[in-house]
XYZ file of N, CA and C in Angstrom:
414
model
N 136.620 190.293 394.870
C 136.768 189.939 393.478
C 135.866 188.767 393.117
N 135.719 187.822 394.044
C 134.867 186.659 393.780
C 133.416 187.089 393.603
N 132.952 187.986 394.462
C 131.576 188.463 394.335
C 131.388 189.220 393.023
N 132.324 190.077 392.686
C 132.231 190.826 391.428
C 132.134 189.863 390.254
N 132.909 188.799 390.290
C 132.868 187.806 389.222
C 131.511 187.106 389.158
N 130.952 186.772 390.315
C 129.626 186.135 390.372
C 128.539 187.020 389.773
N 128.705 188.324 389.882
C 127.679 189.269 389.446
C 127.853 189.709 387.994
N 128.878 189.214 387.330
C 129.140 189.590 385.948
C 128.024 189.104 385.028
N 127.532 190.032 384.207
C 126.510 189.709 383.220
C 127.081 189.742 381.820
N 126.203 189.599 380.834
C 126.613 189.581 379.431
C 127.009 190.966 378.921
N 126.465 192.003 379.540
C 126.746 193.387 379.135
C 127.050 194.221 380.378
N 127.674 195.395 380.210
C 127.881 196.269 381.362
C 126.559 196.626 382.070
N 125.506 196.870 381.315
C 124.200 197.201 381.893
C 123.683 196.038 382.751
N 123.803 194.828 382.244
C 123.345 193.656 382.992
C 124.186 193.445 384.249
N 125.482 193.637 384.140
C 126.360 193.514 385.306
C 125.996 194.551 386.358
N 125.797 195.784 385.928
C 125.414 196.846 386.864
C 124.087 196.517 387.537
N 123.140 196.006 386.775
C 121.845 195.630 387.357
C 122.012 194.490 388.357
N 122.895 193.542 388.061
C 123.156 192.439 388.993
C 123.764 192.945 390.296
N 124.704 193.870 390.191
C 125.323 194.461 391.388
C 124.255 195.183 392.202
N 123.459 195.999 391.537
C 122.377 196.741 392.178
C 121.409 195.782 392.892
N 120.967 194.754 392.196
C 120.006 193.803 392.779
C 120.606 193.094 393.989
N 121.882 192.724 393.894
C 122.540 192.083 395.028
C 122.547 193.020 396.228
N 122.884 194.295 395.996
C 122.913 195.258 397.101
C 121.532 195.433 397.724
N 120.516 195.581 396.901
C 119.157 195.764 397.419
C 118.761 194.561 398.274
N 119.138 193.383 397.819
C 118.758 192.168 398.539
C 119.596 191.937 399.798
N 120.889 192.228 399.744
C 121.804 191.818 400.817
C 122.198 192.900 401.818
N 122.229 194.179 401.391
C 122.724 195.219 402.293
C 121.604 195.834 403.124
N 121.912 196.063 404.388
C 120.973 196.727 405.288
C 121.379 198.201 405.394
N 120.414 199.076 405.174
C 120.682 200.514 405.295
C 120.712 200.900 406.772
N 121.750 201.624 407.153
C 121.876 202.125 408.517
C 121.665 203.626 408.511
N 121.599 204.194 409.681
C 121.511 205.642 409.785
C 122.849 206.257 409.385
N 122.803 207.518 409.033
C 123.997 208.252 408.630
C 125.087 208.149 409.693
N 126.311 207.898 409.245
C 127.475 207.976 410.119
C 128.434 208.998 409.530
N 129.028 209.780 410.369
C 129.906 210.858 409.924
C 131.156 210.323 409.214
N 131.655 209.188 409.689
C 132.880 208.625 409.141
C 132.560 207.734 407.939
N 133.316 207.901 406.861
C 133.197 207.003 405.713
C 133.811 205.666 406.110
N 133.017 204.609 406.055
C 133.503 203.297 406.472
C 134.039 202.480 405.311
N 133.646 202.798 404.096
C 134.243 202.198 402.918
C 133.542 200.975 402.373
N 133.976 200.588 401.176
C 133.410 199.447 400.463
C 133.690 198.141 401.199
N 134.899 197.981 401.733
C 135.230 196.743 402.444
C 134.334 196.548 403.658
N 134.068 197.628 404.365
C 133.181 197.544 405.526
C 131.793 197.087 405.086
N 131.258 197.721 404.048
C 129.912 197.369 403.572
C 129.854 195.909 403.155
N 130.890 195.435 402.496
C 130.922 194.047 402.049
C 131.032 193.086 403.233
N 131.879 193.406 404.191
C 132.089 192.520 405.340
C 130.887 192.506 406.281
N 130.295 193.690 406.507
C 129.201 193.804 407.476
C 127.817 193.725 406.845
N 127.766 193.844 405.525
C 126.501 193.867 404.773
C 125.567 194.961 405.277
N 126.163 196.118 405.545
C 125.387 197.279 405.981
C 126.171 198.552 405.717
N 125.463 199.659 405.802
C 126.092 200.954 405.666
C 125.065 202.014 405.333
N 125.518 203.267 405.342
C 124.619 204.333 404.912
C 124.791 204.527 403.409
N 124.227 205.579 402.869
C 124.261 205.773 401.416
C 125.685 205.816 400.865
N 126.623 206.285 401.658
C 128.011 206.380 401.214
C 128.602 204.995 400.996
N 128.403 204.103 401.942
C 128.943 202.754 401.797
C 128.265 202.006 400.647
N 126.957 202.204 400.477
C 126.262 201.602 399.335
C 126.919 202.065 398.037
N 127.143 203.364 397.919
C 127.722 203.922 396.693
C 129.153 203.439 396.481
N 129.961 203.452 397.536
C 131.348 202.991 397.420
C 131.404 201.536 396.979
N 130.551 200.688 397.566
C 130.585 199.277 397.216
C 130.122 199.062 395.781
N 129.090 199.776 395.356
C 128.669 199.646 393.960
C 129.823 200.015 393.036
N 130.460 201.154 393.297
C 131.564 201.605 392.444
C 132.696 200.586 392.439
N 133.028 200.026 393.583
C 134.116 199.048 393.658
C 133.785 197.787 392.861
N 132.571 197.277 393.015
C 132.175 196.061 392.291
C 132.098 196.321 390.784
N 131.591 197.477 390.396
C 131.529 197.810 388.970
C 132.928 197.942 388.391
N 133.796 198.664 389.075
C 135.164 198.852 388.585
C 135.918 197.529 388.497
N 135.666 196.639 389.438
C 136.302 195.326 389.394
C 135.868 194.577 388.146
N 134.680 194.887 387.637
C 134.178 194.309 386.385
C 134.488 195.195 385.179
N 135.443 196.106 385.333
C 135.881 197.002 384.257
C 134.776 197.908 383.730
N 133.854 198.279 384.595
C 132.800 199.234 384.244
C 133.147 200.554 384.928
N 133.314 201.627 384.171
C 133.575 202.919 384.810
C 132.433 203.262 385.768
N 132.795 203.681 386.974
C 131.795 204.030 387.984
C 132.313 205.196 388.807
N 131.381 205.971 389.337
C 131.741 207.109 390.174
C 130.698 207.262 391.275
N 131.082 208.010 392.306
C 130.178 208.311 393.411
C 129.912 209.805 393.380
N 128.647 210.148 393.487
C 128.242 211.554 393.476
C 127.625 211.945 394.811
N 127.757 213.214 395.145
C 127.133 213.773 396.348
C 126.195 214.882 395.918
N 125.038 214.913 396.515
C 124.059 215.948 396.194
C 122.758 215.689 396.912
N 121.675 215.936 396.215
C 120.352 215.805 396.816
C 119.417 215.070 395.875
N 118.434 214.417 396.476
C 117.345 213.818 395.734
C 116.118 214.626 396.108
N 115.512 215.269 395.116
C 114.435 216.211 395.399
C 113.282 216.060 394.420
N 112.092 215.921 394.964
C 110.885 215.948 394.135
C 110.660 217.388 393.681
N 109.665 217.599 392.853
C 109.415 218.905 392.244
C 109.356 220.070 393.236
N 108.721 219.876 394.378
C 108.535 220.988 395.308
C 109.321 220.823 396.609
N 110.351 220.025 396.590
C 111.162 219.728 397.778
C 112.027 220.913 398.163
N 112.091 221.188 399.457
C 113.009 222.183 400.000
C 114.257 221.420 400.436
N 115.407 221.797 399.892
C 116.652 221.103 400.216
C 117.145 221.503 401.594
N 117.547 220.515 402.366
C 118.099 220.741 403.703
C 119.485 220.094 403.760
N 120.467 220.797 404.327
C 121.830 220.255 404.361
C 121.919 218.852 404.948
N 121.095 218.541 405.928
C 121.139 217.227 406.576
C 120.691 216.108 405.642
N 120.112 216.448 404.505
C 119.618 215.444 403.566
C 120.594 215.177 402.422
N 121.836 215.625 402.571
C 122.848 215.339 401.557
C 122.900 213.831 401.347
N 123.023 213.424 400.107
C 122.956 212.002 399.762
C 124.082 211.654 398.801
N 124.589 210.443 398.910
C 125.585 209.927 397.974
C 124.979 208.763 397.209
N 125.310 208.671 395.927
C 124.844 207.571 395.099
C 125.913 207.265 394.065
N 125.765 206.121 393.430
C 126.726 205.709 392.401
C 126.121 205.895 391.021
N 127.010 206.043 390.055
C 126.639 206.013 388.648
C 127.658 205.135 387.928
N 127.200 204.509 386.860
C 128.093 203.717 386.024
C 127.947 204.206 384.586
N 129.007 204.023 383.814
C 128.995 204.436 382.414
C 128.729 203.218 381.555
N 127.637 203.259 380.781
C 127.232 202.102 379.979
C 127.794 202.120 378.560
N 128.689 203.053 378.288
C 129.269 203.176 376.955
C 128.745 204.383 376.207
N 127.595 204.899 376.653
C 127.037 206.087 376.009
C 126.636 207.173 377.005
N 126.317 206.795 378.238
C 125.869 207.787 379.228
C 126.112 207.257 380.641
N 126.173 208.194 381.598
C 126.252 207.830 383.011
C 124.844 207.488 383.487
N 124.709 206.358 384.173
C 123.418 205.850 384.642
C 123.404 205.760 386.165
N 122.299 206.147 386.777
C 122.148 206.093 388.238
C 121.994 204.653 388.701
N 122.701 204.343 389.787
C 122.550 203.063 390.481
C 122.574 203.373 391.976
N 121.423 203.643 392.541
C 121.292 204.046 393.945
C 120.544 202.954 394.708
N 121.281 201.920 395.096
C 120.657 200.797 395.795
C 120.106 201.214 397.152
N 120.697 202.217 397.771
C 120.203 202.700 399.058
C 118.758 203.175 398.961
N 118.403 203.809 397.848
C 117.026 204.276 397.621
C 116.280 203.397 396.619
N 116.906 202.333 396.185
C 116.336 201.379 395.241
C 115.920 202.038 393.918
N 116.836 202.845 393.397
C 116.620 203.532 392.119
C 117.708 203.088 391.147
N 117.281 202.519 390.015
C 118.224 202.080 388.991
C 117.797 202.652 387.650
N 118.636 203.525 387.100
C 118.448 204.074 385.760
C 117.077 204.732 385.564
N 116.597 205.412 386.595
C 115.351 206.181 386.526
C 115.486 207.417 387.412
N 114.465 208.234 387.438
C 114.336 209.381 388.359
C 115.438 210.421 388.206
N 115.989 210.551 387.007
C 117.081 211.502 386.790
C 116.697 212.928 387.152
N 115.443 213.288 386.939
C 114.993 214.641 387.222
C 115.020 214.961 388.719
N 115.113 213.954 389.575
C 115.114 214.171 391.024
C 116.521 214.220 391.621
N 117.528 213.814 390.878
C 118.897 213.763 391.393
C 119.649 215.030 391.019
N 120.130 215.726 392.026
C 120.871 216.975 391.841
C 122.277 216.761 392.393
N 123.231 216.586 391.511
C 124.614 216.325 391.931
C 125.363 217.633 392.120
N 126.121 217.715 393.195
C 126.963 218.875 393.463
C 128.447 218.541 393.382
N 128.765 217.252 393.495
C 130.177 216.885 393.549
C 130.364 215.439 393.109
N 131.435 215.210 392.361
C 131.896 213.848 392.127
C 132.857 213.567 393.277
N 132.529 212.580 394.086
C 133.305 212.278 395.288
C 134.621 211.626 394.892
N 135.694 212.174 395.378
C 137.015 211.583 395.159
C 137.245 210.556 396.252
N 138.179 209.668 396.023
C 138.447 208.649 397.036
C 138.786 209.322 398.352
N 138.118 208.882 399.396
C 138.288 209.464 400.725
C 139.663 209.126 401.287
N 140.180 209.988 402.184
C 141.444 209.664 402.841
C 141.301 208.346 403.602
N 142.361 207.603 403.659
C 142.325 206.334 404.378
C 142.172 206.585 405.876
N 141.412 205.755 406.522
C 141.361 205.737 407.981
C 141.392 204.286 408.400
N 141.455 204.049 409.693
C 141.642 202.676 410.154
C 140.483 201.746 409.796
N 139.300 202.291 409.522
C 138.139 201.453 409.187
C 137.860 201.404 407.690
N 138.294 202.393 406.951
C 137.942 202.483 405.524
C 139.142 202.169 404.645
N 139.668 201.005 404.796
C 140.808 200.603 403.984
C 140.322 200.359 402.569
N 140.834 201.106 401.635
C 140.428 200.930 400.242
C 138.988 201.324 400.019
N 138.678 202.584 400.219
C 137.303 203.069 400.139
C 136.593 202.627 398.874
N 137.222 202.796 397.710
C 136.593 202.444 396.451
C 137.083 201.123 395.897
N 138.074 200.541 396.503
C 138.675 199.331 395.949
C 138.486 198.160 396.893
N 138.386 196.996 396.322
C 138.232 195.800 397.145
C 139.557 195.100 397.401
N 140.612 195.508 396.705
C 141.909 194.843 396.893
C 142.771 195.613 397.865
């Protein structure tokens, strides 16, 4: 909650950009792990794969009363062949008029919409011993 408060901006867009910038600067991207480790893990360890990046963004945005969600799908250039192993998770936030991409793992903020192909809005993952409060910081 303290970090979310520190990252609060004058507008939802500014707050989301602050969260994104903090993640790009502070979080280390790791290789894919099969188990969802959650937002708390990413915050405590300052690392994670795309899932933890997305969960932490959503948690920090929601703590600032900004609607946020995590999506699963693919990021594909015009002639990209999709491969199951390249499934990717990213966050989006609602700025009051539209859902905006915030993918700190790939350093994409509110751009490249034509490359993001969503297949699922990720629901909160089942709790496990490492992912306490997947989307929530409390």
